[in-house]
Amino acid sequence: MAWSDKSHPHRLLLTKQFPLGLEVLPVFQPVMLAANRIWNSCAWHSRETFGQENRWPTEAELKAKFKSFAAWRELHSQSAQAVVEEYFEAVSAYRKHRENGHLEMSPPGFKPKGHLRTVTWKRQGFDVEGNTLVLKLSRKKNPIRCALPEGWNVVTLPDGTEVRGVPVEVKVKAVVRRRRVENLVLHVTLDLGVVPVCRAGAVSAYDYNSALVARAVSNGRLDLFVCRELLSLVQYRNKIIAGFQEKMSRLKEGSRRWKRCLSAKVRVLKRLDRRIRQMEHTLTKSFAGLDEAEDVAFAVVGNLRGLRCSARTGMKGKKASQKINQMAYDRLRQEQHYKNLMRGIETDTWTERNTSSTCCLCGARNPAWRRHRGLWVCGECGLVLQADLNGAANLLKQYLFGGCADRELPFALREARVWRWDGKLNRFVQVSPRAA
Ligand SMILES: [Zn+2]
């Protein structure tokens, strides 16, 4: 399941997957191959334009150029356009990486001739007839009819209510393992509408750090999530990438050994990514679960933009900036957002300015009171607290009153609960505070 918000921040979009089996491969294969040909045309045309005119062609230019191609006329016009849009997105990402100094990146390239490209049907590209999806192709071709099981458009929310969604996008993806197509999967994105969020209740604040996430609630609750396992997985992933890069740099690009190395890299990373994503999902699910249990109406996460900028300009040490850039905060925040939304909780971002250099209890400010090993020792009121918890409580104060300095905490803090990843149970469990 995935989520995205484009039109409204409380609009809930969820993707359901339906394995289709290999029997339908002959039906979908020509369409997916045509999409692949469009992609390759994009890559070829862009490379030509870049070589001759030293610029990347625009999206509209590419679309206009390919309108007359045979591959374009295989697909529904919106599906064909979607391929160009995806290509364009990939080019933008590549250019952004280049601008940020990642010169080792190469532009999106050609795919092998037989590659089954994911095909997207936008809203006008398909019809719904009961439990059957009618996926349109170009006007002259018969559409593909896809029967789905009963209840395909129903989603059960965490509180047990069933919501019927409206399909807004359909994708067909090939599952390939060791160069063999194992299955085709239909991804149906359902629009569940704008979810009502409750406006009264407690407020919780989250302070994301590389190895710790601190949580503070306006009822005085403090929680500390130890994410060392997650961080070490991410670090291990970087190490693996570096190792493969080193190995592949010594091989001739495109050679048989180079290709073997590349597929090994993809395989290893896929496995690792699955573990990382699973851990991230469990983490954000724990947050949403706690918020729901404590009647939280607003969850606040720190706005990390400022922090990342200072990391890039080298204001922090190299090691620290590496740490900051390692965890996928945006992804975590997005997951937290939609998990909260399913429980009627609103997620908001707020500035983290001064939250790490102010005492959450008395409001006195002094950056030097953040001691070694992440401990906050206030020189004014004598508060001793884990520094990230202090930051989370300040973020909460900032959200409630607009600023955290020169203001006392309006509620008493309870003793912090500490949560750790349990590898056997595959979830975060509460441990004694000393373990942190
Ligand atoms: Zn203090």
PDB file of C-alpha atoms in Angstrom, residues 85-220:
ATOM      1  CA  GLU A  85       6.432  11.675 -17.987  1.00  0.00           C
ATOM      2  CA  GLU A  86       8.253   8.905 -16.127  1.00  0.00           C
ATOM      3  CA  TYR A  87      11.271   9.365 -18.343  1.00  0.00           C
ATOM      4  CA  PHE A  88      11.186  13.082 -17.750  1.00  0.00           C
ATOM      5  CA  GLU A  89      11.007  12.548 -14.008  1.00  0.00           C
ATOM      6  CA  ALA A  90      14.054  10.289 -14.182  1.00  0.00           C
ATOM      7  CA  VAL A  91      15.977  12.948 -16.146  1.00  0.00           C
ATOM      8  CA  SER A  92      15.030  15.658 -13.626  1.00  0.00           C
ATOM      9  CA  ALA A  93      16.193  13.464 -10.759  1.00  0.00           C
ATOM     10  CA  TYR A  94      19.444  12.813 -12.581  1.00  0.00           C
ATOM     11  CA  ARG A  95      20.012  16.529 -13.242  1.00  0.00           C
ATOM     12  CA  LYS A  96      19.288  17.386  -9.627  1.00  0.00           C
ATOM     13  CA  HIS A  97      21.833  14.805  -8.482  1.00  0.00           C
ATOM     14  CA  ARG A  98      24.399  16.310 -10.875  1.00  0.00           C
ATOM     15  CA  GLU A  99      23.722  19.784  -9.528  1.00  0.00           C
ATOM     16  CA  ASN A 100      24.229  18.455  -6.010  1.00  0.00           C
ATOM     17  CA  GLY A 101      27.651  17.202  -6.977  1.00  0.00           C
ATOM     18  CA  HIS A 102      26.923  13.517  -7.617  1.00  0.00           C
ATOM     19  CA  LEU A 103      28.946  13.349 -10.816  1.00  0.00           C
ATOM     20  CA  GLU A 104      29.029   9.560 -10.800  1.00  0.00           C
ATOM     21  CA  MET A 105      25.342   9.428 -11.771  1.00  0.00           C
ATOM     22  CA  SER A 106      24.553   8.509 -15.353  1.00  0.00           C
ATOM     23  CA  PRO A 107      21.391   9.624 -17.175  1.00  0.00           C
ATOM     24  CA  PRO A 108      18.452   7.198 -17.519  1.00  0.00           C
ATOM     25  CA  GLY A 109      19.438   4.802 -20.266  1.00  0.00           C
ATOM     26  CA  PHE A 110      18.158   2.207 -22.677  1.00  0.00           C
ATOM     27  CA  LYS A 111      16.369  -0.904 -21.482  1.00  0.00           C
ATOM     28  CA  PRO A 112      16.882  -4.272 -23.183  1.00  0.00           C
ATOM     29  CA  LYS A 113      14.561  -4.981 -26.092  1.00  0.00           C
ATOM     30  CA  GLY A 114      12.508  -7.600 -24.256  1.00  0.00           C
ATOM     31  CA  HIS A 115      12.097  -5.593 -21.037  1.00  0.00           C
ATOM     32  CA  LEU A 116       8.499  -5.549 -19.810  1.00  0.00           C
ATOM     33  CA  ARG A 117       7.901  -1.968 -18.844  1.00  0.00           C
ATOM     34  CA  THR A 118       5.261  -1.044 -16.258  1.00  0.00           C
ATOM     35  CA  VAL A 119       2.221   0.423 -18.016  1.00  0.00           C
ATOM     36  CA  THR A 120       0.022   3.027 -16.348  1.00  0.00           C
ATOM     37  CA  TRP A 121      -3.640   3.690 -17.056  1.00  0.00           C
ATOM     38  CA  LYS A 122      -4.789   7.089 -15.878  1.00  0.00           C
ATOM     39  CA  ARG A 123      -8.362   8.005 -15.002  1.00  0.00           C
ATOM     40  CA  GLN A 124      -9.606   8.242 -18.596  1.00  0.00           C
ATOM     41  CA  GLY A 125      -7.685   5.150 -19.644  1.00  0.00           C
ATOM     42  CA  PHE A 126      -9.936   2.598 -17.965  1.00  0.00           C
ATOM     43  CA  ASP A 127     -13.571   1.859 -17.148  1.00  0.00           C
ATOM     44  CA  VAL A 128     -15.077  -0.044 -14.245  1.00  0.00           C
ATOM     45  CA  GLU A 129     -17.847  -2.561 -14.921  1.00  0.00           C
ATOM     46  CA  GLY A 130     -18.726  -4.133 -11.585  1.00  0.00           C
ATOM     47  CA  ASN A 131     -15.739  -6.280 -10.627  1.00  0.00           C
ATOM     48  CA  THR A 132     -14.106  -5.945 -14.017  1.00  0.00           C
ATOM     49  CA  LEU A 133     -11.581  -3.334 -15.048  1.00  0.00           C
ATOM     50  CA  VAL A 134     -11.622  -2.454 -18.722  1.00  0.00           C
ATOM     51  CA  LEU A 135      -8.164  -1.201 -19.643  1.00  0.00           C
ATOM     52  CA  LYS A 136      -8.284   0.798 -22.836  1.00  0.00           C
ATOM     53  CA  LEU A 137      -5.667   0.636 -25.553  1.00  0.00           C
ATOM     54  CA  SER A 138      -5.481   2.805 -28.639  1.00  0.00           C
ATOM     55  CA  ARG A 139      -8.806   3.491 -30.320  1.00  0.00           C
ATOM     56  CA  LYS A 140      -8.499   0.777 -32.952  1.00  0.00           C
ATOM     57  CA  LYS A 141      -7.628  -2.001 -30.528  1.00  0.00           C
ATOM     58  CA  ASN A 142      -9.900  -3.967 -28.233  1.00  0.00           C
ATOM     59  CA  PRO A 143      -9.483  -3.114 -24.551  1.00  0.00           C
ATOM     60  CA  ILE A 144      -8.077  -5.595 -22.019  1.00  0.00           C
ATOM     61  CA  ARG A 145     -10.675  -6.893 -19.573  1.00  0.00           C
ATOM     62  CA  CYS A 146      -9.422  -7.764 -16.124  1.00  0.00           C
ATOM     63  CA  ALA A 147     -11.665  -9.558 -13.600  1.00  0.00           C
ATOM     64  CA  LEU A 148     -10.952  -8.708  -9.970  1.00  0.00           C
ATOM     65  CA  PRO A 149     -12.094 -10.499  -6.805  1.00  0.00           C
ATOM     66  CA  GLU A 150     -15.134  -9.316  -4.858  1.00  0.00           C
ATOM     67  CA  GLY A 151     -14.294  -6.415  -2.539  1.00  0.00           C
ATOM     68  CA  TRP A 152     -11.357  -5.281  -4.659  1.00  0.00           C
ATOM     69  CA  ASN A 153     -12.205  -1.631  -4.059  1.00  0.00           C
ATOM     70  CA  VAL A 154     -12.852  -1.933  -0.297  1.00  0.00           C
ATOM     71  CA  VAL A 155     -10.198  -0.947   2.229  1.00  0.00           C
ATOM     72  CA  THR A 156     -10.456  -1.740   5.934  1.00  0.00           C
ATOM     73  CA  LEU A 157      -9.151   1.044   8.149  1.00  0.00           C
ATOM     74  CA  PRO A 158      -7.338   0.280  11.455  1.00  0.00           C
ATOM     75  CA  ASP A 159     -10.526   0.901  13.462  1.00  0.00           C
ATOM     76  CA  GLY A 160     -12.401  -1.728  11.438  1.00  0.00           C
ATOM     77  CA  THR A 161     -14.515   0.529   9.238  1.00  0.00           C
ATOM     78  CA  GLU A 162     -14.685  -0.418   5.596  1.00  0.00           C
ATOM     79  CA  VAL A 163     -14.269   2.284   2.987  1.00  0.00           C
ATOM     80  CA  ARG A 164     -15.101   1.884  -0.665  1.00  0.00           C
ATOM     81  CA  GLY A 165     -12.574   3.659  -2.867  1.00  0.00           C
ATOM     82  CA  VAL A 166     -12.742   4.983  -6.398  1.00  0.00           C
ATOM     83  CA  PRO A 167      -9.962   3.677  -8.652  1.00  0.00           C
ATOM     84  CA  VAL A 168      -7.884   6.545 -10.027  1.00  0.00           C
ATOM     85  CA  GLU A 169      -4.892   4.778 -11.507  1.00  0.00           C
ATOM     86  CA  VAL A 170      -4.075   1.250 -12.644  1.00  0.00           C
ATOM     87  CA  LYS A 171      -0.617  -0.129 -13.307  1.00  0.00           C
ATOM     88  CA  VAL A 172       0.533  -3.487 -14.525  1.00  0.00           C
ATOM     89  CA  LYS A 173       3.980  -4.557 -13.349  1.00  0.00           C
ATOM     90  CA  ALA A 174       6.079  -7.594 -14.142  1.00  0.00           C
ATOM     91  CA  VAL A 175       7.735  -9.477 -11.296  1.00  0.00           C
ATOM     92  CA  VAL A 176      11.100 -10.589 -12.626  1.00  0.00           C
ATOM     93  CA  ARG A 177      13.445 -12.850 -10.739  1.00  0.00           C
ATOM     94  CA  ARG A 178      16.750 -13.931 -12.230  1.00  0.00           C
ATOM     95  CA  ARG A 179      15.719 -12.648 -15.648  1.00  0.00           C
ATOM     96  CA  ARG A 180      12.573 -14.767 -15.686  1.00  0.00           C
ATOM     97  CA  VAL A 181       9.124 -13.247 -15.576  1.00  0.00           C
ATOM     98  CA  GLU A 182       7.430 -14.881 -12.584  1.00  0.00           C
ATOM     99  CA  ASN A 183       4.174 -13.009 -12.415  1.00  0.00           C
ATOM    100  CA  LEU A 184       2.235  -9.957 -13.476  1.00  0.00           C
ATOM    101  CA  VAL A 185       0.736  -7.792 -10.752  1.00  0.00           C
ATOM    102  CA  LEU A 186      -2.023  -5.242 -11.131  1.00  0.00           C
ATOM    103  CA  HIS A 187      -1.582  -2.185  -8.888  1.00  0.00           C
ATOM    104  CA  VAL A 188      -4.866  -0.374  -8.401  1.00  0.00           C
ATOM    105  CA  THR A 189      -4.712   3.014  -6.660  1.00  0.00           C
ATOM    106  CA  LEU A 190      -7.955   3.773  -4.853  1.00  0.00           C
ATOM    107  CA  ASP A 191      -9.074   7.218  -3.827  1.00  0.00           C
ATOM    108  CA  LEU A 192     -10.738   6.937  -0.417  1.00  0.00           C
ATOM    109  CA  GLY A 193     -11.746  10.569  -0.401  1.00  0.00           C
ATOM    110  CA  VAL A 194     -10.903  13.293   2.058  1.00  0.00           C
ATOM    111  CA  VAL A 195     -10.654  11.705   5.484  1.00  0.00           C
ATOM    112  CA  PRO A 196     -12.249  13.583   8.384  1.00  0.00           C
ATOM    113  CA  VAL A 197      -9.593  14.305  11.009  1.00  0.00           C
ATOM    114  CA  CYS A 198     -10.596  15.024  14.586  1.00  0.00           C
ATOM    115  CA  ARG A 199      -9.722  18.551  15.613  1.00  0.00           C
ATOM    116  CA  ALA A 200      -9.640  18.201  19.394  1.00  0.00           C
ATOM    117  CA  GLY A 201      -7.221  16.126  21.404  1.00  0.00           C
ATOM    118  CA  ALA A 202      -3.617  15.868  22.474  1.00  0.00           C
ATOM    119  CA  VAL A 203      -0.621  16.941  20.389  1.00  0.00           C
ATOM    120  CA  SER A 204       2.452  14.787  19.882  1.00  0.00           C
ATOM    121  CA  ALA A 205       5.840  15.910  18.580  1.00  0.00           C
ATOM    122  CA  TYR A 206       8.512  13.805  16.905  1.00  0.00           C
ATOM    123  CA  ASP A 207      12.201  14.561  16.740  1.00  0.00           C
ATOM    124  CA  TYR A 208      13.875  12.401  14.091  1.00  0.00           C
ATOM    125  CA  ASN A 209      17.553  11.739  14.579  1.00  0.00           C
ATOM    126  CA  SER A 210      19.844   9.298  12.899  1.00  0.00           C
ATOM    127  CA  ALA A 211      19.745   6.606  15.565  1.00  0.00           C
ATOM    128  CA  LEU A 212      16.977   7.860  17.829  1.00  0.00           C
ATOM    129  CA  VAL A 213      13.465   9.164  17.429  1.00  0.00           C
ATOM    130  CA  ALA A 214      12.152  11.100  20.407  1.00  0.00           C
ATOM    131  CA  ARG A 215       8.437  11.593  21.008  1.00  0.00           C
ATOM    132  CA  ALA A 216       6.763  14.037  23.390  1.00  0.00           C
ATOM    133  CA  VAL A 217       3.008  14.334  23.967  1.00  0.00           C
ATOM    134  CA  SER A 218       1.083  17.186  25.540  1.00  0.00           C
ATOM    135  CA  ASN A 219      -0.106  14.792  28.265  1.00  0.00           C
ATOM    136  CA  GLY A 220       3.502  14.593  29.487  1.00  0.00           C
TER     137      GLY A 220
END
